[in-house]
Tab-separated table of C-alpha atoms in Angstrom:
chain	number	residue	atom	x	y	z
A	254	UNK	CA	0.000	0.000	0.000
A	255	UNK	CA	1.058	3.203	-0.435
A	256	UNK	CA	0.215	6.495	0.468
A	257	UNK	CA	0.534	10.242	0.528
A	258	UNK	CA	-0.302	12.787	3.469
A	259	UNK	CA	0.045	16.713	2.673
A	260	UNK	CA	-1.461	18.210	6.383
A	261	UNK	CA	-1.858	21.736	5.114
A	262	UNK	CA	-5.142	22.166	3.395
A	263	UNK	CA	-4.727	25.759	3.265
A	264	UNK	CA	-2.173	28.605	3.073
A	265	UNK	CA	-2.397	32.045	2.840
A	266	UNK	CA	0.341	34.470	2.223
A	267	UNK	CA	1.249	37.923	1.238
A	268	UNK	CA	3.585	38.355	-2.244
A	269	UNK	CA	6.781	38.118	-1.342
A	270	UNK	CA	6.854	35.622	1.600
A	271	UNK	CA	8.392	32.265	1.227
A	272	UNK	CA	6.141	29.448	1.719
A	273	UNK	CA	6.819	25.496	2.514
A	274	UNK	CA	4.540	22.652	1.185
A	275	UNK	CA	4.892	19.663	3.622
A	276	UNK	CA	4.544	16.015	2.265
A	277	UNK	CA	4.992	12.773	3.840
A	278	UNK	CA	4.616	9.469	2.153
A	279	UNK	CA	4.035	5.819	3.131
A	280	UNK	CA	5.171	2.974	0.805
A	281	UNK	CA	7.089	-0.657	1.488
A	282	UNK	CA	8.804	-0.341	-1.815
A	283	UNK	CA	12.664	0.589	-1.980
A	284	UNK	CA	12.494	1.851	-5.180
A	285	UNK	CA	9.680	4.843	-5.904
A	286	UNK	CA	8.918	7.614	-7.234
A	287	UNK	CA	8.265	11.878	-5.960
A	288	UNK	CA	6.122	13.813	-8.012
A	289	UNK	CA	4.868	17.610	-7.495
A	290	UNK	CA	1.951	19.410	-9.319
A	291	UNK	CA	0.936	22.437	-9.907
A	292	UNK	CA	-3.172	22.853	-10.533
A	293	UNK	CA	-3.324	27.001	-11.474
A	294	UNK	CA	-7.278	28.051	-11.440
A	295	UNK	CA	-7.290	27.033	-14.873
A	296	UNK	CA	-7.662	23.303	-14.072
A	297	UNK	CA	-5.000	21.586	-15.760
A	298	UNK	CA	-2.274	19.850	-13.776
A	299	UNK	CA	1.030	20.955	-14.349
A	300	UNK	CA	4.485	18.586	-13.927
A	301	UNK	CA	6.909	20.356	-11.515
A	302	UNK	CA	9.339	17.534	-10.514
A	303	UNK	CA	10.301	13.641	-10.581
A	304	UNK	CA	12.401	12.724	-7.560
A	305	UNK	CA	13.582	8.854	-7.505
A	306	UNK	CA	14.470	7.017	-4.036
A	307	UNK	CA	18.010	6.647	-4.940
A	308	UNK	CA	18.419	10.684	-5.291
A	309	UNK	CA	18.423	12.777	-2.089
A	310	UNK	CA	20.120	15.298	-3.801
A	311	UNK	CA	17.977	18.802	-3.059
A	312	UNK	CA	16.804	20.900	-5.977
A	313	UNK	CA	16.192	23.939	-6.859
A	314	UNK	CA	14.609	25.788	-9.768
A	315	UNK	CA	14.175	29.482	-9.920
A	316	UNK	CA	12.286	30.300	-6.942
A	317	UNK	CA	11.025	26.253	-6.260
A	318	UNK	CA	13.038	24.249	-4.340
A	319	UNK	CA	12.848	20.599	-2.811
A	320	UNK	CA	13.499	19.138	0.277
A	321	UNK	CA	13.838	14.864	-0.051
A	322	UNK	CA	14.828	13.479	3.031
A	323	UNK	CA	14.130	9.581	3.551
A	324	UNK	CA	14.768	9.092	7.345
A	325	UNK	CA	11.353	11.104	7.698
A	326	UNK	CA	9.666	10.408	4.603
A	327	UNK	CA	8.692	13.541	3.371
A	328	UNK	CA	9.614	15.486	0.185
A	329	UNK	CA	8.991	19.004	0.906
A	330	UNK	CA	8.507	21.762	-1.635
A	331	UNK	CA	9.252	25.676	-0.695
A	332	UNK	CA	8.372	28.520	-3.062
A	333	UNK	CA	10.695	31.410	-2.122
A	334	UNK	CA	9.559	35.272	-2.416
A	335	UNK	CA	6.442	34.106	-3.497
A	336	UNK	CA	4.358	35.902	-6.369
A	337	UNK	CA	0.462	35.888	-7.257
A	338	UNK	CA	0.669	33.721	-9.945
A	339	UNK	CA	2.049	30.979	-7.295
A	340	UNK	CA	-1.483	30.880	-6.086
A	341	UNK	CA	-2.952	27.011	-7.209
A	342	UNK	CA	-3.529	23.812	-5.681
A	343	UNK	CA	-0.302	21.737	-5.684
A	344	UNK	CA	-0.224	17.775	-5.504
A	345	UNK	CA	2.141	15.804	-3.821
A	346	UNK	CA	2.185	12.471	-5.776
A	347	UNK	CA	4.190	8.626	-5.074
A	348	UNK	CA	4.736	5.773	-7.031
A	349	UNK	CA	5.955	2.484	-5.936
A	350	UNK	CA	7.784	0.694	-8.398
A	351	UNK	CA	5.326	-2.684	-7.339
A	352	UNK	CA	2.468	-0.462	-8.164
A	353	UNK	CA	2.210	-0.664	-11.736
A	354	UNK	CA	1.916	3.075	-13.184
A	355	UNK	CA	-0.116	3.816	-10.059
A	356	UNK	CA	0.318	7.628	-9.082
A	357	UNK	CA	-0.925	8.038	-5.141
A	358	UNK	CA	-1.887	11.862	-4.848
A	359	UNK	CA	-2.081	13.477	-1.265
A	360	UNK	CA	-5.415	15.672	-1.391
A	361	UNK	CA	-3.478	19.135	-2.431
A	362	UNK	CA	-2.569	21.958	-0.106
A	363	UNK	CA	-4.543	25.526	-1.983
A	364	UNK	CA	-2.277	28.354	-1.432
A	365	UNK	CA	-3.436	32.090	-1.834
A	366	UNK	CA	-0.803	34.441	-2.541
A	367	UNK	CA	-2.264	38.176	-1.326
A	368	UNK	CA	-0.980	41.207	-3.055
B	183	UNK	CA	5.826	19.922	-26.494
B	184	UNK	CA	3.333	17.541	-23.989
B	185	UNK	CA	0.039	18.336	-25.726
B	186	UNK	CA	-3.374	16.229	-23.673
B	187	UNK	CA	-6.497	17.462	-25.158
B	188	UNK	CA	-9.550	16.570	-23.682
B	189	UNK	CA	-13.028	16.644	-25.696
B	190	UNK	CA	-14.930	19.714	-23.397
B	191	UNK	CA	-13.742	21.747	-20.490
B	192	UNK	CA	-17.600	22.012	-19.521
B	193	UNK	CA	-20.747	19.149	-19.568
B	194	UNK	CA	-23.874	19.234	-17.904
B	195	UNK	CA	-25.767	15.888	-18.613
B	196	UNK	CA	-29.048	14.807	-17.134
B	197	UNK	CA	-29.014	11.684	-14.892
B	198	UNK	CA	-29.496	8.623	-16.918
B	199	UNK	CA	-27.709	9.350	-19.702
B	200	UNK	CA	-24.708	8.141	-21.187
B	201	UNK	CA	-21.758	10.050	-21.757
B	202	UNK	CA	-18.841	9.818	-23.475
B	203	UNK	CA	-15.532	11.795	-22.358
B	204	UNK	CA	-12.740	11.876	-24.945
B	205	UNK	CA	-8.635	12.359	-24.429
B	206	UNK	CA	-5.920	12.742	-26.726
B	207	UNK	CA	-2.580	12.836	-26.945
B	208	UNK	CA	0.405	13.718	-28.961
B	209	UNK	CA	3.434	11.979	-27.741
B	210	UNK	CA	2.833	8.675	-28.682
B	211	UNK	CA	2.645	7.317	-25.147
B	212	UNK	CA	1.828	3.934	-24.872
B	213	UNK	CA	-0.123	4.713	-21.208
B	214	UNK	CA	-3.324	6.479	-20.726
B	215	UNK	CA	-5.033	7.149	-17.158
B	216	UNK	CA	-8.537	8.801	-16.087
B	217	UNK	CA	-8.875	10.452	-13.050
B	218	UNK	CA	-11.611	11.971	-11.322
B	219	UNK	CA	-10.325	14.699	-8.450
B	220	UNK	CA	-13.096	16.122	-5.744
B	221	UNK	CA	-12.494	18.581	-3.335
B	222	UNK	CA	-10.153	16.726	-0.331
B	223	UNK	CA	-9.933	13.573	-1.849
B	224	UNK	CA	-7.180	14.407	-4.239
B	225	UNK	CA	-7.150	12.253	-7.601
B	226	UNK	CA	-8.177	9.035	-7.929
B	227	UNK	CA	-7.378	6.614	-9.947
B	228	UNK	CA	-10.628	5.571	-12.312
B	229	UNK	CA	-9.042	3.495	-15.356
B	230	UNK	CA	-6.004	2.842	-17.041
B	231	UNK	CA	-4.690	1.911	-20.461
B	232	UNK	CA	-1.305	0.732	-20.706
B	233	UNK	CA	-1.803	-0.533	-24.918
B	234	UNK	CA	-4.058	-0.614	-27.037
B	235	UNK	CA	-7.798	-2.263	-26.493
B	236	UNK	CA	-5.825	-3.001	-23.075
B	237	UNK	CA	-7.254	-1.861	-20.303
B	238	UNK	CA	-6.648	-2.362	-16.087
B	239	UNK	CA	-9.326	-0.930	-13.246
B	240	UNK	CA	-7.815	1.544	-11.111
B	241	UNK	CA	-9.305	2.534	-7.511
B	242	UNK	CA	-12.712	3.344	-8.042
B	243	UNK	CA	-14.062	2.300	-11.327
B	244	UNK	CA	-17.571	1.196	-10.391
B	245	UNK	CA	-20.053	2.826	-12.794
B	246	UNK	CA	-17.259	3.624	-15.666
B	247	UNK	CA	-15.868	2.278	-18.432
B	248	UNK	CA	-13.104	3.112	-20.836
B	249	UNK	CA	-12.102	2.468	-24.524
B	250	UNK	CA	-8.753	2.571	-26.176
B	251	UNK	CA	-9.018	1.972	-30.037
B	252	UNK	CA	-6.415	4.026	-31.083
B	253	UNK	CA	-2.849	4.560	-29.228
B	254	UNK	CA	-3.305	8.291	-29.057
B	255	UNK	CA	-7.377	8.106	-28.222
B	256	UNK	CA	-8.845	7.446	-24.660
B	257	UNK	CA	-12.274	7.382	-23.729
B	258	UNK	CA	-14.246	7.086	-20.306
B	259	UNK	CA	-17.795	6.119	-20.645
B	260	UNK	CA	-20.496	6.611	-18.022
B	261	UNK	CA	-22.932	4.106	-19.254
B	262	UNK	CA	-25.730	6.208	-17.114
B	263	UNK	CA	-24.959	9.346	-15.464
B	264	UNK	CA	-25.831	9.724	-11.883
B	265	UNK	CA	-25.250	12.945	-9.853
B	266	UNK	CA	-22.641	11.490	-7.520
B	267	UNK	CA	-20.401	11.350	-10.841
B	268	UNK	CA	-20.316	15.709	-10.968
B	269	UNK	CA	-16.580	15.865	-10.904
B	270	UNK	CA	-13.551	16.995	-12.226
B	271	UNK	CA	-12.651	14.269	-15.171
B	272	UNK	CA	-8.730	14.495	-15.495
B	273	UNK	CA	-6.654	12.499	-18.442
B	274	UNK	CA	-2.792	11.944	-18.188
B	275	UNK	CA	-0.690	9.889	-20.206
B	276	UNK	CA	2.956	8.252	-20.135
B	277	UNK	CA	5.596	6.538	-21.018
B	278	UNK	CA	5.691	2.822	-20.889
B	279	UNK	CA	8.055	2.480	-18.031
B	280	UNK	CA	8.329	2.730	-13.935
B	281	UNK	CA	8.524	6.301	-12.515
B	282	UNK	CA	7.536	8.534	-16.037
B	283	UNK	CA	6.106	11.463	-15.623
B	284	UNK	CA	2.786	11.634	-16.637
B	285	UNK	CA	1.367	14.726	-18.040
B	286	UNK	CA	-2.029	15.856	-17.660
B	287	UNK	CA	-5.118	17.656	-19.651
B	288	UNK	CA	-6.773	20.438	-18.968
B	289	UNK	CA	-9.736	18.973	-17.083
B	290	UNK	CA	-13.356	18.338	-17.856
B	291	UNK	CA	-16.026	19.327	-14.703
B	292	UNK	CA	-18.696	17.231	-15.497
B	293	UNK	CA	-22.014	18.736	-14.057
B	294	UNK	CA	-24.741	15.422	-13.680
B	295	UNK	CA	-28.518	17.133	-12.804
């Protein structure tokens, strides 16, 4: 079984604040997969990053970065100086390499970026 | 570029009838998924299509079906609407292989009255 727990249903900050997306995930397998979405107002879900178990290596992309760390299971994302159009739903998302193309989504954490 | 079309963006359909929701893609991915995402339950897994006329249930697929005649065509049927199906229909596809990304479409919020 696997599964994915973001706590934060809501945030709400003001432009130019940083802002940290928790995610913790359950699975038995050694060898998975870390996936982040982006779902803007518009609707459609957008790919931010892969992450495989074997990589613990943090990232960062422009103002995005990641946080992997396996001892606690979580794979954090942080949006630094955050702008308006950060405002969305984002999806934490796991696959287990037993679970045949199965993405697990955690149930999004909104965040409202305030002029 | 990742290009997932799906058929509408907006439906409303009258309980009891059948409808047909329609994906596409470009990228000659051999796996298709349908989703259906609610408000705190995240997405969920519906159907999924790794080949073609292949076909595998996913978490909830009770009341759905799917078709996959075509590689780049995938189809959810709802063989008679009921209102506990208004949702937000999402369609992703993939790679044929463990961990690829998969890229989604731009939604369809299906309104059943």
């Amino acid at each position: 079984a696997q599964k994915v727990t973001q706590a934060q249903t809501e945030i709400s900050v003001v432009e130019k604040e940083d802002v940290t997306l928790d995610c913790v995930y359950e699975t038995r397998d050694t060898t998975y997969y870390l996936f982040w979405y982006k779902q803007p107002p518009s609707g459609e879900l957008v790919f931010l990053i892969r992450r495989n178990s074997f990589d613990e290596q943090n990232e960062i992309s422009g103002r995005y970065s990641w946080n992997f760390q396996k001892s606690t299971s979580s794979f954090n994302f942080t949006i630094t100086a955050s702008q308006v159009v950060d405002s969305a739903v984002y999806f934490c998302a796991l696959r287990g390499f037993s679970n045949d193309y199965k993405l697990s989504f955690g149930a999004g954490t909104t965040v409202t970026v305030r002029a | 570029d990742v290009k997932v079309t799906q058929s509408s963006r907006y439906l409303v359909k009258r309980t009891g009838e059948k409808v047909f929701l329609e994906c596409v893609q470009d990228m000659d991915h051999e796996n298709m998924f349908w989703y259906r995402q609610d408000p705190g339950l995240g997405l969920r897994l519906i159907y999924f299509s790794y080949d073609v006329k292949m076909k595998e249930k996913g978490d909830i697929p009770e009341g759905y079906s799917v078709s996959r005649e075509k590689k780049e065509r995938f189809s959810l049927i709802l063989e008679s609407a009921s209102t506990n199906q208004t949702s937000m229909y999402l369609c992703a596809s993939s790679f044929y292989s463990g961990g690829e990304t998969q890229y989604f479409g731009p939604g369809t919020r299906l309104l059943v009255l």
